[in-house]
C-alpha cells in the first residue's frame, strides 16, 4: 500500500472532515456528539479519540474494503481513492480534536485536491 506523498495537507484534512461528517458520524459519532445508530455489535469505535493510532494505510484499507462480518461498509464503490485518503489524513491528524475545531474543519470549503499548506 503506497501512501501518497504529502498526505496530511490542510485541504485533505478539510475534505476528510467534511466526508466524515456526511458519511460516518451516524455510526462513529463526532466530538461531543454520540452516534445516532445504536446497538451495533461490534460497536463502532470513536475514531477521533485522543490516543488512537489511526495508521493511514490501515485506515485506508478498512474504509475502502469495509470490515466483513461487521456493520462497517466498504466505501470503495462510492468514494474515489483520493477521498478515502483524505479521510485517512483527517483521522490520523485530528485524533483528539475538539468539537469546535471539528465543526470548523468540517465546514471549510475545499475541493480536497492535494496542495501543501
Ligand atoms: C453503518 C455503520 C457505520 C458507518 C456508516 C461507518 N462505519 Fe466505520 N465501523 C463500523 C463498525 C461497526 C466498526 C467496528 C468493526 C469492528 O469492530 O471490527 C467500524 C470500524 C471502522 C474503522 C476501523 C477502526 C479500528 O479500530 O480498526 C474505521 C477506520 C472506520 N470504521 C472508518 C469509517 C469511516 C471513515 C466511515 C465513513 C466513510 C465509516 N467508518 C462509516 C460501522 C460504521
Coordinates of C-alpha atoms and ligand atoms in Angstrom, one line a residue:
X1 CA 0.0 0.0 0.0
X2 CA 1.6 3.2 -1.1
X3 CA 0.7 6.2 1.0
X4 CA 0.5 9.4 -1.2
X5 CA 3.3 11.8 -0.6
X6 CA 2.3 14.9 1.4
X7 CA -0.9 13.2 2.6
X8 CA -1.8 15.5 5.5
X9 CA -2.4 18.8 3.9
X10 CA -4.9 21.2 5.3
X11 CA -7.1 20.8 2.2
X12 CA -7.1 17.0 2.5
X13 CA -8.0 17.2 6.2
X14 CA -10.8 19.6 5.5
X15 CA -12.1 17.4 2.7
X16 CA -11.8 14.4 5.0
X17 CA -13.6 16.1 7.9
X18 CA -16.5 17.0 5.6
X19 CA -16.7 13.5 4.2
X20 CA -16.6 12.2 7.8
X21 CA -19.4 14.5 8.8
X22 CA -21.5 13.4 5.8
X23 CA -20.9 9.7 5.9
X24 CA -19.5 8.4 9.2
X25 CA -20.8 10.3 12.2
X26 CA -24.2 8.4 12.2
X27 CA -22.3 5.3 13.4
X28 CA -19.0 6.6 14.7
X29 CA -20.1 9.9 16.4
X30 CA -18.0 13.0 16.4
X31 CA -16.5 15.1 19.3
X32 CA -19.3 15.8 21.7
X33 CA -21.9 14.1 19.5
X34 CA -22.9 10.5 20.1
X35 CA -23.6 8.2 17.2
X36 CA -27.3 8.2 16.1
X37 CA -27.1 4.5 15.2
X38 CA -27.0 2.5 18.4
X39 CA -26.9 -1.2 19.3
X40 CA -24.4 -2.4 16.7
X41 CA -22.3 -5.4 17.6
X42 CA -19.4 -5.0 17.4
X43 CA -19.8 -1.3 18.3
X44 CA -18.2 1.3 16.0
X45 CA -15.3 2.9 17.8
X46 CA -14.9 6.6 18.5
X47 CA -12.3 7.2 15.8
X48 CA -11.4 10.7 16.9
X49 CA -10.5 9.9 20.5
X50 CA -7.0 11.1 21.5
X51 CA -4.7 8.1 21.9
X52 CA -6.0 6.2 18.8
X53 CA -3.4 5.1 16.4
X54 CA -5.3 5.5 13.1
X55 CA -2.4 4.4 10.9
X56 CA -3.3 6.0 7.5
X57 CA -2.6 2.8 5.4
X58 CA -4.6 0.6 7.7
X59 CA -7.4 3.1 7.9
X60 CA -7.5 3.5 4.1
X61 CA -7.8 -0.3 3.7
X62 CA -10.6 -0.6 6.2
X63 CA -12.6 2.3 4.7
X64 CA -12.1 1.0 1.1
X65 CA -12.9 -2.6 1.8
X66 CA -15.1 -2.4 4.9
X67 CA -14.8 -4.9 7.7
X68 CA -16.5 -8.2 6.8
X69 CA -18.9 -9.6 9.5
X70 CA -19.5 -6.1 11.0
X71 CA -21.7 -3.1 10.1
X72 CA -18.6 -1.3 8.7
X73 CA -19.4 -0.8 5.0
X74 CA -17.0 -0.9 2.1
X75 CA -16.8 2.6 0.6
X76 CA -14.6 1.7 -2.4
X77 CA -17.6 1.8 -4.8
X78 CA -18.8 5.1 -3.6
X79 CA -15.7 7.2 -2.8
X80 CA -12.7 7.6 -5.1
X81 CA -9.3 6.7 -3.5
X82 CA -8.5 10.4 -3.2
X83 CA -11.5 10.9 -0.9
X84 CA -10.6 7.8 1.1
X85 CA -7.0 9.1 1.6
X86 CA -8.5 12.4 2.7
X87 CA -10.5 10.6 5.3
X88 CA -7.3 8.7 6.4
X89 CA -5.4 12.0 6.6
X90 CA -8.1 13.6 8.7
X91 CA -8.5 10.6 11.0
X92 CA -4.7 10.5 11.6
X93 CA -4.1 14.2 12.0
X94 CA -7.3 15.0 14.0
X95 CA -7.1 12.5 16.8
X96 CA -8.3 14.3 20.0
X97 CA -9.8 17.2 18.0
X98 CA -12.3 19.4 20.0
X99 CA -15.9 19.8 18.9
X100 CA -15.3 23.4 17.9
X101 CA -12.3 22.6 15.8
X102 CA -14.1 19.7 14.2
X103 CA -17.1 21.9 13.3
X104 CA -14.8 24.5 11.7
X105 CA -12.7 21.9 9.8
X106 CA -15.7 20.0 8.5
X107 CA -17.5 23.1 7.3
X108 CA -14.5 24.7 5.4
X109 CA -14.9 24.8 1.7
X110 CA -12.3 22.9 -0.3
X111 CA -12.1 20.6 -3.3
X112 CA -9.8 18.3 -1.4
X113 CA -7.1 18.3 -4.0
X114 CA -3.6 17.9 -2.6
X115 CA -1.8 21.2 -2.0
X116 CA 0.7 22.0 0.6
X117 CA -0.1 24.3 3.5
Ligands
LIG1 C1 -23.4 1.6 9.5 C2 -22.4 2.0 10.5 C3 -21.1 2.5 10.0 C4 -20.8 3.5 9.2 C5 -21.8 4.4 8.4 C6 -19.4 3.7 9.2 N1 -18.8 2.8 10.0 FE1 -16.8 2.5 10.3 N2 -17.2 1.0 11.5 C7 -18.4 0.5 11.9 C8 -18.3 -0.6 12.8 C9 -19.4 -1.4 13.5 C10 -16.9 -0.8 13.0 C11 -16.2 -1.7 14.0 C12 -15.9 -3.0 13.3 C13 -15.0 -3.9 14.2 O1 -15.1 -3.8 15.5 O2 -14.2 -4.6 13.7 C14 -16.2 0.2 12.2 C15 -14.9 0.4 12.1 C16 -14.2 1.3 11.4 C17 -12.8 1.5 11.3 C18 -11.7 0.6 11.9 C19 -11.5 1.1 13.3 C20 -10.4 0.2 14.0 O3 -10.2 0.4 15.2 O4 -9.8 -0.7 13.4 C21 -12.5 2.6 10.6 C22 -11.2 3.2 10.2 C23 -13.8 3.1 10.1 N3 -14.8 2.3 10.7 C24 -14.0 4.3 9.4 C25 -15.2 4.7 8.9 C26 -15.4 5.8 8.0 C27 -14.2 6.8 7.6 C28 -16.7 5.9 7.7 C29 -17.4 6.9 6.8 C30 -16.8 7.0 5.4 C31 -17.4 4.9 8.4 N4 -16.4 4.1 9.2 C32 -18.7 4.6 8.4 C33 -19.6 1.0 11.4 C34 -19.8 2.0 10.5

